């Protein structure tokens, strides 16, 4: 599941809305909505995110948060380290190799460390 899919499912469940009903309302198939929630589809396009925002009638910060989550929810990320240091390539390969064995506390610690890392 992606961050966007997790939030989408939470919004749906909080409001007691089935995937079938939501899918019909926004003009997609229930299978597409399920795949979006489970991270088996790529990042939804801007128009789809806007339909979802409108469906839930969310505004301001909540709408911005949903858009941000959509942008950070590609389940098939490719990291291009061409031109970077050998250590950068090693880091990306280690992450790809080990990510499935990391627990939530370790993942959260890595996320926080990367968010606070100095940028050039």
Short mmCIF file of N, CA, C and O in Angstrom, two decimals, residues 26-80:
data_model
loop_
_atom_site.label_atom_id
_atom_site.label_comp_id
_atom_site.label_asym_id
_atom_site.label_seq_id
_atom_site.Cartn_x
_atom_site.Cartn_y
_atom_site.Cartn_z
N UNK A 26 -16.90 8.66 -9.01
CA UNK A 26 -15.80 9.40 -9.66
C UNK A 26 -15.49 8.88 -11.06
O UNK A 26 -14.57 9.36 -11.71
N UNK A 27 -16.25 7.89 -11.52
CA UNK A 27 -16.12 7.43 -12.90
C UNK A 27 -14.97 6.49 -13.18
O UNK A 27 -14.38 6.54 -14.26
N UNK A 28 -14.64 5.64 -12.20
CA UNK A 28 -13.62 4.61 -12.41
C UNK A 28 -14.20 3.27 -12.00
O UNK A 28 -15.26 3.19 -11.39
N UNK A 29 -13.49 2.21 -12.32
CA UNK A 29 -13.95 0.89 -11.91
C UNK A 29 -13.56 0.62 -10.46
O UNK A 29 -12.56 1.16 -9.98
N UNK A 30 -14.33 -0.22 -9.77
CA UNK A 30 -13.94 -0.61 -8.42
C UNK A 30 -12.56 -1.28 -8.40
O UNK A 30 -11.80 -1.12 -7.45
N UNK A 31 -12.22 -2.00 -9.46
CA UNK A 31 -10.91 -2.66 -9.54
C UNK A 31 -9.79 -1.62 -9.57
O UNK A 31 -8.75 -1.81 -8.94
N UNK A 32 -9.99 -0.53 -10.32
CA UNK A 32 -8.98 0.53 -10.37
C UNK A 32 -8.81 1.16 -8.99
O UNK A 32 -7.69 1.36 -8.52
N UNK A 33 -9.92 1.44 -8.33
CA UNK A 33 -9.85 2.06 -7.01
C UNK A 33 -9.15 1.13 -6.01
O UNK A 33 -8.33 1.57 -5.22
N UNK A 34 -9.45 -0.15 -6.08
CA UNK A 34 -8.79 -1.12 -5.21
C UNK A 34 -7.29 -1.15 -5.50
O UNK A 34 -6.47 -1.15 -4.56
N UNK A 35 -6.92 -1.17 -6.77
CA UNK A 35 -5.50 -1.19 -7.14
C UNK A 35 -4.80 0.09 -6.67
O UNK A 35 -3.65 0.04 -6.24
N UNK A 36 -5.48 1.21 -6.74
CA UNK A 36 -4.92 2.48 -6.29
C UNK A 36 -4.68 2.43 -4.78
O UNK A 36 -3.62 2.83 -4.29
N UNK A 37 -5.63 1.91 -4.05
CA UNK A 37 -5.49 1.80 -2.60
C UNK A 37 -4.36 0.83 -2.20
O UNK A 37 -3.65 1.06 -1.24
N UNK A 38 -4.21 -0.25 -2.95
CA UNK A 38 -3.23 -1.27 -2.60
C UNK A 38 -1.85 -1.04 -3.20
O UNK A 38 -0.95 -1.85 -3.00
N UNK A 39 -1.67 0.04 -3.95
CA UNK A 39 -0.36 0.35 -4.51
C UNK A 39 0.00 -0.47 -5.72
O UNK A 39 1.16 -0.63 -6.05
N UNK A 40 -1.00 -0.99 -6.41
CA UNK A 40 -0.74 -1.74 -7.63
C UNK A 40 -0.92 -0.89 -8.88
O UNK A 40 -0.82 -1.38 -10.00
N UNK A 41 -1.19 0.39 -8.67
CA UNK A 41 -1.28 1.37 -9.76
C UNK A 41 -0.29 2.47 -9.47
O UNK A 41 0.05 2.72 -8.32
N UNK A 42 0.16 3.12 -10.51
CA UNK A 42 1.10 4.23 -10.33
C UNK A 42 0.44 5.43 -9.69
O UNK A 42 -0.71 5.39 -9.25
N UNK A 43 1.17 6.50 -9.66
CA UNK A 43 0.68 7.75 -9.08
C UNK A 43 -0.53 8.23 -9.88
O UNK A 43 -0.47 8.31 -11.10
N UNK A 44 -1.63 8.56 -9.21
CA UNK A 44 -2.80 9.07 -9.94
C UNK A 44 -2.48 10.44 -10.53
O UNK A 44 -1.73 11.22 -9.93
N UNK A 45 -3.06 10.72 -11.69
CA UNK A 45 -2.79 12.03 -12.31
C UNK A 45 -3.53 13.13 -11.55
O UNK A 45 -4.38 12.87 -10.70
N UNK A 46 -3.20 14.35 -11.89
CA UNK A 46 -3.75 15.52 -11.19
C UNK A 46 -5.27 15.53 -11.24
O UNK A 46 -5.93 15.80 -10.25
N UNK A 47 -5.83 15.20 -12.41
CA UNK A 47 -7.27 15.20 -12.56
C UNK A 47 -7.95 14.19 -11.64
O UNK A 47 -9.01 14.48 -11.06
N UNK A 48 -7.36 13.02 -11.50
CA UNK A 48 -7.93 12.00 -10.62
C UNK A 48 -7.86 12.45 -9.16
O UNK A 48 -8.82 12.26 -8.40
N UNK A 49 -6.74 13.04 -8.77
CA UNK A 49 -6.61 13.54 -7.40
C UNK A 49 -7.67 14.60 -7.14
O UNK A 49 -8.30 14.62 -6.08
N UNK A 50 -7.91 15.46 -8.13
CA UNK A 50 -8.94 16.50 -7.97
C UNK A 50 -10.34 15.91 -7.84
O UNK A 50 -11.15 16.39 -7.05
N UNK A 51 -10.62 14.84 -8.59
CA UNK A 51 -11.92 14.16 -8.45
C UNK A 51 -12.09 13.61 -7.04
O UNK A 51 -13.17 13.70 -6.46
N UNK A 52 -11.03 13.03 -6.51
CA UNK A 52 -11.08 12.44 -5.17
C UNK A 52 -11.26 13.54 -4.11
O UNK A 52 -12.07 13.40 -3.19
N UNK A 53 -10.53 14.64 -4.28
CA UNK A 53 -10.68 15.77 -3.36
C UNK A 53 -12.12 16.29 -3.40
O UNK A 53 -12.73 16.54 -2.36
N UNK A 54 -12.67 16.41 -4.59
CA UNK A 54 -14.06 16.86 -4.73
C UNK A 54 -15.05 15.87 -4.15
O UNK A 54 -16.02 16.27 -3.51
N UNK A 55 -14.80 14.59 -4.37
CA UNK A 55 -15.70 13.56 -3.85
C UNK A 55 -15.81 13.65 -2.33
O UNK A 55 -16.89 13.56 -1.77
N UNK A 56 -14.67 13.81 -1.67
CA UNK A 56 -14.67 13.88 -0.21
C UNK A 56 -14.94 15.29 0.32
O UNK A 56 -15.04 15.49 1.52
N UNK A 57 -15.01 16.25 -0.61
CA UNK A 57 -15.27 17.64 -0.24
C UNK A 57 -14.27 18.14 0.81
O UNK A 57 -14.65 18.71 1.83
N UNK A 58 -13.00 17.87 0.52
CA UNK A 58 -11.95 18.34 1.44
C UNK A 58 -11.30 19.60 0.86
O UNK A 58 -11.25 19.78 -0.35
N UNK A 59 -10.85 20.46 1.76
CA UNK A 59 -10.30 21.73 1.31
C UNK A 59 -8.97 22.01 2.00
O UNK A 59 -8.57 21.35 2.94
N UNK A 60 -8.32 23.04 1.50
CA UNK A 60 -7.10 23.62 2.04
C UNK A 60 -6.02 22.61 2.40
O UNK A 60 -5.54 21.90 1.53
N UNK A 61 -5.66 22.58 3.67
CA UNK A 61 -4.53 21.75 4.09
C UNK A 61 -4.76 20.27 3.80
O UNK A 61 -3.83 19.57 3.40
N UNK A 62 -5.98 19.79 3.99
CA UNK A 62 -6.26 18.38 3.72
C UNK A 62 -6.12 18.06 2.24
O UNK A 62 -5.61 17.00 1.86
N UNK A 63 -6.55 18.97 1.39
CA UNK A 63 -6.42 18.78 -0.06
C UNK A 63 -4.95 18.81 -0.47
O UNK A 63 -4.51 17.98 -1.27
N UNK A 64 -4.20 19.73 0.08
CA UNK A 64 -2.76 19.80 -0.21
C UNK A 64 -2.05 18.54 0.26
O UNK A 64 -1.16 18.03 -0.42
N UNK A 65 -2.43 18.04 1.41
CA UNK A 65 -1.84 16.81 1.94
C UNK A 65 -2.12 15.63 1.02
O UNK A 65 -1.23 14.82 0.73
N UNK A 66 -3.34 15.52 0.51
CA UNK A 66 -3.67 14.43 -0.41
C UNK A 66 -2.87 14.55 -1.70
O UNK A 66 -2.37 13.54 -2.22
N UNK A 67 -2.69 15.76 -2.21
CA UNK A 67 -1.89 15.96 -3.41
C UNK A 67 -0.43 15.59 -3.15
O UNK A 67 0.22 14.96 -3.99
N UNK A 68 0.09 15.97 -1.99
CA UNK A 68 1.48 15.64 -1.64
C UNK A 68 1.65 14.12 -1.54
O UNK A 68 2.62 13.57 -2.07
N UNK A 69 0.71 13.46 -0.89
CA UNK A 69 0.79 12.01 -0.76
C UNK A 69 0.74 11.33 -2.12
O UNK A 69 1.44 10.34 -2.35
N UNK A 70 -0.08 11.85 -3.02
CA UNK A 70 -0.15 11.27 -4.36
C UNK A 70 1.21 11.36 -5.05
O UNK A 70 1.66 10.39 -5.67
N UNK A 71 1.86 12.48 -4.91
CA UNK A 71 3.17 12.66 -5.55
C UNK A 71 4.26 11.79 -4.95
O UNK A 71 5.28 11.52 -5.60
N UNK A 72 4.06 11.32 -3.74
CA UNK A 72 5.06 10.49 -3.07
C UNK A 72 4.63 9.04 -2.99
O UNK A 72 5.07 8.31 -2.12
N UNK A 73 3.78 8.60 -3.90
CA UNK A 73 3.22 7.26 -3.79
C UNK A 73 3.45 6.39 -5.01
O UNK A 73 2.66 5.51 -5.31
N UNK A 74 4.54 6.60 -5.71
CA UNK A 74 4.86 5.73 -6.83
C UNK A 74 5.38 4.41 -6.26
O UNK A 74 6.43 4.37 -5.62
N UNK A 75 4.66 3.30 -6.49
CA UNK A 75 5.09 2.03 -5.92
C UNK A 75 6.25 1.38 -6.67
O UNK A 75 6.80 0.38 -6.22
N UNK A 76 6.65 1.96 -7.79
CA UNK A 76 7.72 1.38 -8.60
C UNK A 76 8.80 2.42 -8.88
O UNK A 76 9.02 2.83 -10.01
N UNK A 77 9.48 2.82 -7.84
CA UNK A 77 10.48 3.88 -7.94
C UNK A 77 11.76 3.34 -8.59
O UNK A 77 12.20 2.24 -8.29
N UNK A 78 12.34 4.15 -9.46
CA UNK A 78 13.63 3.84 -10.06
C UNK A 78 14.59 4.95 -9.64
O UNK A 78 14.27 6.13 -9.78
N UNK A 79 15.73 4.57 -9.11
CA UNK A 79 16.72 5.56 -8.68
C UNK A 79 17.87 5.53 -9.68
O UNK A 79 18.55 4.52 -9.83
N UNK A 80 18.09 6.64 -10.35
CA UNK A 80 19.17 6.76 -11.32
C UNK A 80 20.38 7.38 -10.63
O UNK A 80 20.37 8.55 -10.26
#
